[in-house]
Amino acid sequence: MVGTGGIFGGIVGGVVQYFSNQANKVVEQAFSEALFAFDVEMLTPPDYHHTGYAIPGSTTDADFNGIDWDPVQPALPTAAWTVAQGGSAVGWGQWEIALEGNRDETVTVTDLYATDIECSAPESGTYFPVLSQGIGEKIGLAIEIDDPGARIKELPTGEPNSFDPPDLDALPAFSDSATITLDRGEKEVITFQAHADEEYCEFALAIEYLAEGERQTSLIAPEVPGRFAVAPVLDYAEYESVMLAPWFCIDGQRHVVSGERAEEFFTGTPGAPSDCT
């Protein structure tokens, strides 16, 4: 478990090191790989039931003074802050992956799959639940990461998003109809989702492609923390603490409460705002 004491210590140095490493990685790949991911960014989790973030350890309101909050989700910190605390997505993680071609001949993507998967029992900590109404469209790719043998599936486009997550079993595998092709300097942005049902999982992505008549493979992972990570949703009472959105509280502010107290808020009869302090 990682405590939350000294949350802001070393963040500036870490940010400088991150951009330095990112620049070195991009330069190295630009001269070697026919296809490379020049940016991998964790996004706000999708608006399905019980998604959000979790960080290790119990927290209090004082731990969150002055941090950046997600501009769309009032009870979520930013993804960058979550990752810096050793946290992960909960339920469904969502990332944006930017690919670029690096050969004069067209590079054709043939497969994308999870690799180096390491799963373990989830740990309780502080849960930041997504509390919104599901907007936008389902786009991109998704995988059940803690399902052995699971393949990356294509999410349907043009369908309204909702609280209900997609039924991945009924969707086609990405490799069955992969159509991504990239010329030199051409870019493609992929939205990728991963769902954990029972175990906390870390992993990388392998992307296979044809370039200059040869089948090649590159690995994709976030620069920080170096792996994709997603945890399953626990019952509220199993978390050490849970962040409440402002509308739950009589003072109109965000507050952290115990998991047991959060269970009362989320499973009880809705009522007037309460004293969350």
CSV table of C-alpha atoms in Angstrom, one decimal:
chain,number,residue,atom,x,y,z
A,1,MET,CA,0.0,0.0,0.0
A,2,VAL,CA,1.2,3.5,-0.8
A,3,GLY,CA,0.4,6.2,1.7
A,4,THR,CA,-0.8,9.7,0.7
A,5,GLY,CA,1.6,11.6,2.9
A,6,GLY,CA,3.8,14.0,0.9
A,7,ILE,CA,1.5,13.9,-2.1
A,8,PHE,CA,3.1,16.8,-3.8
A,9,GLY,CA,6.7,16.1,-2.9
A,10,GLY,CA,8.8,15.4,-6.0
A,11,ILE,CA,6.0,16.0,-8.5
A,12,VAL,CA,7.9,18.8,-10.3
A,13,GLY,CA,11.0,16.7,-10.6
A,14,GLY,CA,8.9,13.7,-11.8
A,15,VAL,CA,7.2,15.9,-14.5
A,16,VAL,CA,10.5,17.1,-15.8
A,17,GLN,CA,11.9,13.5,-15.9
A,18,TYR,CA,8.7,12.3,-17.6
A,19,PHE,CA,9.0,14.8,-20.5
A,20,SER,CA,12.7,14.1,-20.8
A,21,ASN,CA,12.1,10.3,-21.0
A,22,GLN,CA,9.2,10.8,-23.4
A,23,ALA,CA,11.3,12.9,-25.8
A,24,ASN,CA,14.1,10.4,-25.8
A,25,LYS,CA,11.7,7.6,-26.4
A,26,VAL,CA,10.1,9.3,-29.4
A,27,VAL,CA,13.4,10.2,-30.9
A,28,GLU,CA,14.7,6.6,-30.6
A,29,GLN,CA,11.5,5.2,-32.1
A,30,ALA,CA,11.4,7.7,-34.9
A,31,PHE,CA,14.7,6.3,-36.2
A,32,SER,CA,14.0,2.6,-35.7
A,33,GLU,CA,10.4,1.5,-35.7
A,34,ALA,CA,8.2,1.5,-38.7
A,35,LEU,CA,5.2,2.2,-36.5
A,36,PHE,CA,5.3,3.8,-33.1
A,37,ALA,CA,3.1,5.2,-30.4
A,38,PHE,CA,4.2,8.8,-29.9
A,39,ASP,CA,1.6,9.4,-27.2
A,40,VAL,CA,-0.3,7.2,-24.7
A,41,GLU,CA,-2.7,9.1,-22.4
A,42,MET,CA,-5.1,7.9,-19.7
A,43,LEU,CA,-8.5,9.5,-20.2
A,44,THR,CA,-11.4,10.0,-17.8
A,45,PRO,CA,-13.1,6.6,-17.4
A,46,PRO,CA,-16.2,5.9,-19.5
A,47,ASP,CA,-19.5,6.6,-18.0
A,48,TYR,CA,-20.5,3.0,-17.3
A,49,HIS,CA,-21.8,1.8,-13.9
A,50,HIS,CA,-19.2,1.9,-11.2
A,51,THR,CA,-16.1,3.2,-13.0
A,52,GLY,CA,-13.6,5.7,-11.6
A,53,TYR,CA,-10.2,5.8,-10.0
A,54,ALA,CA,-8.6,4.3,-6.9
A,55,ILE,CA,-5.4,5.2,-5.1
A,56,PRO,CA,-3.8,3.2,-2.3
A,57,GLY,CA,-4.3,4.1,1.3
A,58,SER,CA,-6.9,6.0,3.3
A,59,THR,CA,-7.3,9.7,2.7
A,60,THR,CA,-8.9,12.8,4.3
A,61,ASP,CA,-10.3,16.1,2.9
A,62,ALA,CA,-7.0,17.8,3.7
A,63,ASP,CA,-5.1,15.5,1.3
A,64,PHE,CA,-6.8,17.1,-1.7
A,65,ASN,CA,-6.3,20.8,-1.1
A,66,GLY,CA,-5.1,22.5,-4.2
A,67,ILE,CA,-5.0,19.5,-6.6
A,68,ASP,CA,-6.4,19.6,-10.1
A,69,TRP,CA,-9.9,18.2,-10.5
A,70,ASP,CA,-11.3,16.6,-13.6
A,71,PRO,CA,-13.1,19.4,-15.6
A,72,VAL,CA,-16.1,17.0,-16.4
A,73,GLN,CA,-16.4,14.8,-13.4
A,74,PRO,CA,-16.7,16.8,-10.2
A,75,ALA,CA,-15.6,14.0,-7.8
A,76,LEU,CA,-12.6,12.8,-9.9
A,77,PRO,CA,-9.0,14.2,-9.8
A,78,THR,CA,-7.2,14.3,-13.1
A,79,ALA,CA,-5.8,11.1,-14.5
A,80,ALA,CA,-2.3,12.5,-14.2
A,81,TRP,CA,-2.7,13.1,-10.5
A,82,THR,CA,-4.1,9.6,-10.0
A,83,VAL,CA,-1.2,7.9,-11.8
A,84,ALA,CA,1.3,10.0,-9.8
A,85,GLN,CA,-0.2,8.6,-6.6
A,86,GLY,CA,0.2,5.0,-7.8
A,87,GLY,CA,-3.5,4.8,-8.6
A,88,SER,CA,-5.4,3.1,-11.4
A,89,ALA,CA,-8.7,3.1,-13.2
A,90,VAL,CA,-11.5,1.2,-11.6
A,91,GLY,CA,-13.9,-1.0,-13.5
A,92,TRP,CA,-13.2,0.3,-16.9
A,93,GLY,CA,-9.9,2.1,-17.8
A,94,GLN,CA,-9.7,4.3,-20.9
A,95,TRP,CA,-6.7,5.5,-22.8
A,96,GLU,CA,-5.9,7.4,-26.0
A,97,ILE,CA,-3.1,5.9,-28.2
A,98,ALA,CA,-1.6,8.0,-31.0
A,99,LEU,CA,0.2,6.0,-33.7
A,100,GLU,CA,2.5,7.3,-36.4
A,101,GLY,CA,3.8,5.6,-39.6
A,102,ASN,CA,7.6,5.9,-40.2
A,103,ARG,CA,8.2,4.3,-43.5
A,104,ASP,CA,7.8,5.4,-47.2
A,105,GLU,CA,5.8,2.3,-47.9
A,106,THR,CA,2.4,1.9,-46.2
A,107,VAL,CA,2.4,0.3,-42.8
A,108,THR,CA,-0.6,-2.0,-42.2
A,109,VAL,CA,-1.8,-2.9,-38.7
A,110,THR,CA,-2.9,-6.6,-38.5
A,111,ASP,CA,-3.4,-7.2,-34.8
A,112,LEU,CA,-3.4,-5.6,-31.3
A,113,TYR,CA,-3.4,-7.7,-28.2
A,114,ALA,CA,-2.6,-7.5,-24.5
A,115,THR,CA,0.7,-8.9,-23.3
A,116,ASP,CA,2.8,-9.3,-20.2
A,117,ILE,CA,-0.4,-9.4,-18.2
A,118,GLU,CA,0.1,-9.6,-14.4
A,119,CYS,CA,-3.0,-9.9,-12.3
A,120,SER,CA,-3.5,-10.1,-8.5
A,121,ALA,CA,-6.2,-9.6,-5.8
A,122,PRO,CA,-7.4,-6.0,-5.6
A,123,GLU,CA,-6.5,-3.9,-2.6
A,124,SER,CA,-8.8,-1.4,-1.0
A,125,GLY,CA,-7.8,2.3,-0.8
A,126,THR,CA,-9.6,5.5,-1.8
A,127,TYR,CA,-12.3,5.2,-4.5
A,128,PHE,CA,-13.3,8.1,-6.7
A,129,PRO,CA,-16.5,7.0,-8.5
A,130,VAL,CA,-17.7,8.4,-11.8
A,131,LEU,CA,-21.1,9.9,-11.2
A,132,SER,CA,-22.6,11.1,-14.5
A,133,GLN,CA,-25.2,10.2,-17.1
A,134,GLY,CA,-23.4,8.6,-19.9
A,135,ILE,CA,-22.8,10.8,-23.0
A,136,GLY,CA,-21.0,10.6,-26.3
A,137,GLU,CA,-20.4,7.5,-28.5
A,138,LYS,CA,-18.8,4.2,-28.0
A,139,ILE,CA,-15.6,4.3,-30.0
A,140,GLY,CA,-12.4,2.4,-30.3
A,141,LEU,CA,-11.3,-0.9,-28.9
A,142,ALA,CA,-11.8,-2.8,-25.6
A,143,ILE,CA,-10.8,-6.0,-23.7
A,144,GLU,CA,-11.8,-8.0,-20.6
A,145,ILE,CA,-8.3,-7.9,-19.2
A,146,ASP,CA,-8.7,-10.5,-16.4
A,147,ASP,CA,-10.5,-13.0,-18.6
A,148,PRO,CA,-7.8,-15.5,-19.8
A,149,GLY,CA,-7.6,-15.7,-23.5
A,150,ALA,CA,-9.6,-12.5,-24.0
A,151,ARG,CA,-9.1,-10.7,-27.3
A,152,ILE,CA,-9.4,-7.0,-28.1
A,153,LYS,CA,-12.8,-6.2,-29.6
A,154,GLU,CA,-14.0,-3.4,-31.8
A,155,LEU,CA,-16.6,-1.2,-30.1
A,156,PRO,CA,-19.6,-0.1,-32.2
A,157,THR,CA,-19.5,3.4,-33.5
A,158,GLY,CA,-22.5,5.7,-33.8
A,159,GLU,CA,-24.4,4.2,-30.9
A,160,PRO,CA,-25.2,6.3,-27.8
A,161,ASN,CA,-23.1,5.6,-24.8
A,162,SER,CA,-25.0,4.7,-21.6
A,163,PHE,CA,-24.5,3.4,-18.1
A,164,ASP,CA,-24.5,-0.1,-19.5
A,165,PRO,CA,-21.0,-1.3,-20.6
A,166,PRO,CA,-20.7,-3.1,-24.0
A,167,ASP,CA,-21.1,-6.9,-24.3
A,168,LEU,CA,-17.7,-7.7,-25.5
A,169,ASP,CA,-18.5,-11.4,-26.1
A,170,ALA,CA,-20.8,-10.4,-28.9
A,171,LEU,CA,-18.4,-8.1,-30.7
A,172,PRO,CA,-15.9,-8.9,-33.4
A,173,ALA,CA,-12.2,-9.2,-32.6
A,174,PHE,CA,-10.0,-6.3,-33.9
A,175,SER,CA,-7.7,-8.7,-35.7
A,176,ASP,CA,-10.6,-10.1,-37.8
A,177,SER,CA,-11.2,-6.8,-39.5
A,178,ALA,CA,-8.2,-4.5,-38.8
A,179,THR,CA,-8.1,-1.7,-41.3
A,180,ILE,CA,-5.5,0.7,-39.9
A,181,THR,CA,-2.9,1.8,-42.5
A,182,LEU,CA,-0.3,4.5,-42.1
A,183,ASP,CA,2.0,6.2,-44.5
A,184,ARG,CA,5.1,8.1,-43.4
A,185,GLY,CA,4.1,10.9,-41.0
A,186,GLU,CA,0.4,9.8,-41.0
A,187,LYS,CA,-1.2,9.6,-37.6
A,188,GLU,CA,-4.0,7.5,-36.2
A,189,VAL,CA,-5.6,8.0,-32.7
A,190,ILE,CA,-7.2,4.9,-31.0
A,191,THR,CA,-9.4,5.0,-28.0
A,192,PHE,CA,-8.8,1.8,-25.9
A,193,GLN,CA,-10.7,0.5,-22.9
A,194,ALA,CA,-9.9,-2.3,-20.5
A,195,HIS,CA,-12.3,-3.9,-18.0
A,196,ALA,CA,-11.3,-5.8,-14.9
A,197,ASP,CA,-14.1,-7.9,-13.3
A,198,GLU,CA,-12.4,-9.6,-10.4
A,199,GLU,CA,-8.6,-9.0,-10.4
A,200,TYR,CA,-6.3,-6.0,-10.5
A,201,CYS,CA,-4.2,-6.2,-13.7
A,202,GLU,CA,-1.2,-4.5,-15.2
A,203,PHE,CA,-0.3,-5.1,-18.8
A,204,ALA,CA,1.2,-3.8,-22.1
A,205,LEU,CA,-0.2,-3.8,-25.6
A,206,ALA,CA,1.6,-5.5,-28.5
A,207,ILE,CA,0.8,-4.2,-32.0
A,208,GLU,CA,1.6,-6.3,-35.0
A,209,TYR,CA,1.9,-4.8,-38.5
A,210,LEU,CA,3.3,-5.3,-42.0
A,211,ALA,CA,6.1,-3.0,-43.1
A,212,GLU,CA,8.5,-3.4,-46.0
A,213,GLY,CA,7.2,-6.9,-46.6
A,214,GLU,CA,7.9,-8.1,-43.0
A,215,ARG,CA,5.6,-8.7,-40.0
A,216,GLN,CA,6.8,-6.7,-37.1
A,217,THR,CA,5.7,-6.1,-33.5
A,218,SER,CA,6.0,-3.1,-31.2
A,219,LEU,CA,5.0,-2.7,-27.5
A,220,ILE,CA,2.8,0.1,-26.3
A,221,ALA,CA,2.5,1.3,-22.7
A,222,PRO,CA,2.1,4.6,-20.9
A,223,GLU,CA,5.4,6.3,-20.2
A,224,VAL,CA,4.2,6.8,-16.6
A,225,PRO,CA,3.8,4.4,-14.9
A,226,GLY,CA,5.1,2.1,-17.7
A,227,ARG,CA,2.1,-0.2,-17.7
A,228,PHE,CA,-1.7,-0.1,-18.3
A,229,ALA,CA,-3.5,-0.8,-15.0
A,230,VAL,CA,-7.1,-1.3,-14.1
A,231,ALA,CA,-8.8,-2.6,-10.9
A,232,PRO,CA,-12.2,-4.3,-10.3
A,233,VAL,CA,-15.0,-2.5,-8.6
A,234,LEU,CA,-15.4,-3.4,-4.9
A,235,ASP,CA,-18.4,-2.8,-2.7
A,236,TYR,CA,-18.3,0.7,-1.3
A,237,ALA,CA,-17.9,-0.6,2.3
A,238,GLU,CA,-14.7,-2.5,1.2
A,239,TYR,CA,-12.8,0.8,0.5
A,240,GLU,CA,-11.0,2.6,3.2
A,241,SER,CA,-12.4,5.9,2.0
A,242,VAL,CA,-14.6,7.2,-0.8
A,243,MET,CA,-14.9,10.6,-2.4
A,244,LEU,CA,-18.4,12.1,-2.5
A,245,ALA,CA,-19.5,14.6,-5.2
A,246,PRO,CA,-20.5,18.1,-4.0
A,247,TRP,CA,-24.3,17.5,-4.4
A,248,PHE,CA,-24.3,14.9,-1.7
A,249,CYS,CA,-23.1,17.4,0.9
A,250,ILE,CA,-24.9,20.3,2.6
A,251,ASP,CA,-22.0,22.6,2.1
A,252,GLY,CA,-21.7,21.9,-1.6
A,253,GLN,CA,-18.1,20.7,-1.3
A,254,ARG,CA,-16.4,17.4,-2.1
A,255,HIS,CA,-15.7,15.3,0.9
A,256,VAL,CA,-14.0,12.0,1.7
A,257,VAL,CA,-16.0,9.6,3.9
A,258,SER,CA,-15.4,6.0,5.1
A,259,GLY,CA,-16.4,3.2,2.8
A,260,GLU,CA,-19.2,2.2,5.3
A,261,ARG,CA,-20.5,5.8,5.2
A,262,ALA,CA,-20.4,5.9,1.4
A,263,GLU,CA,-22.4,2.7,1.3
A,264,GLU,CA,-25.2,4.6,3.1
A,265,PHE,CA,-25.1,7.4,0.6
A,266,PHE,CA,-25.1,5.3,-2.6
A,267,THR,CA,-27.4,2.5,-1.5
A,268,GLY,CA,-29.9,4.3,0.8
A,269,THR,CA,-33.0,6.2,-0.1
A,270,PRO,CA,-32.0,9.5,-1.9
A,271,GLY,CA,-32.7,12.6,0.2
A,272,ALA,CA,-31.6,16.1,1.0
A,273,PRO,CA,-27.8,16.8,1.1
A,274,SER,CA,-26.2,15.7,4.3
A,275,ASP,CA,-23.4,16.8,6.6
A,276,CYS,CA,-20.4,15.0,5.0
A,277,THR,CA,-17.7,16.3,7.3
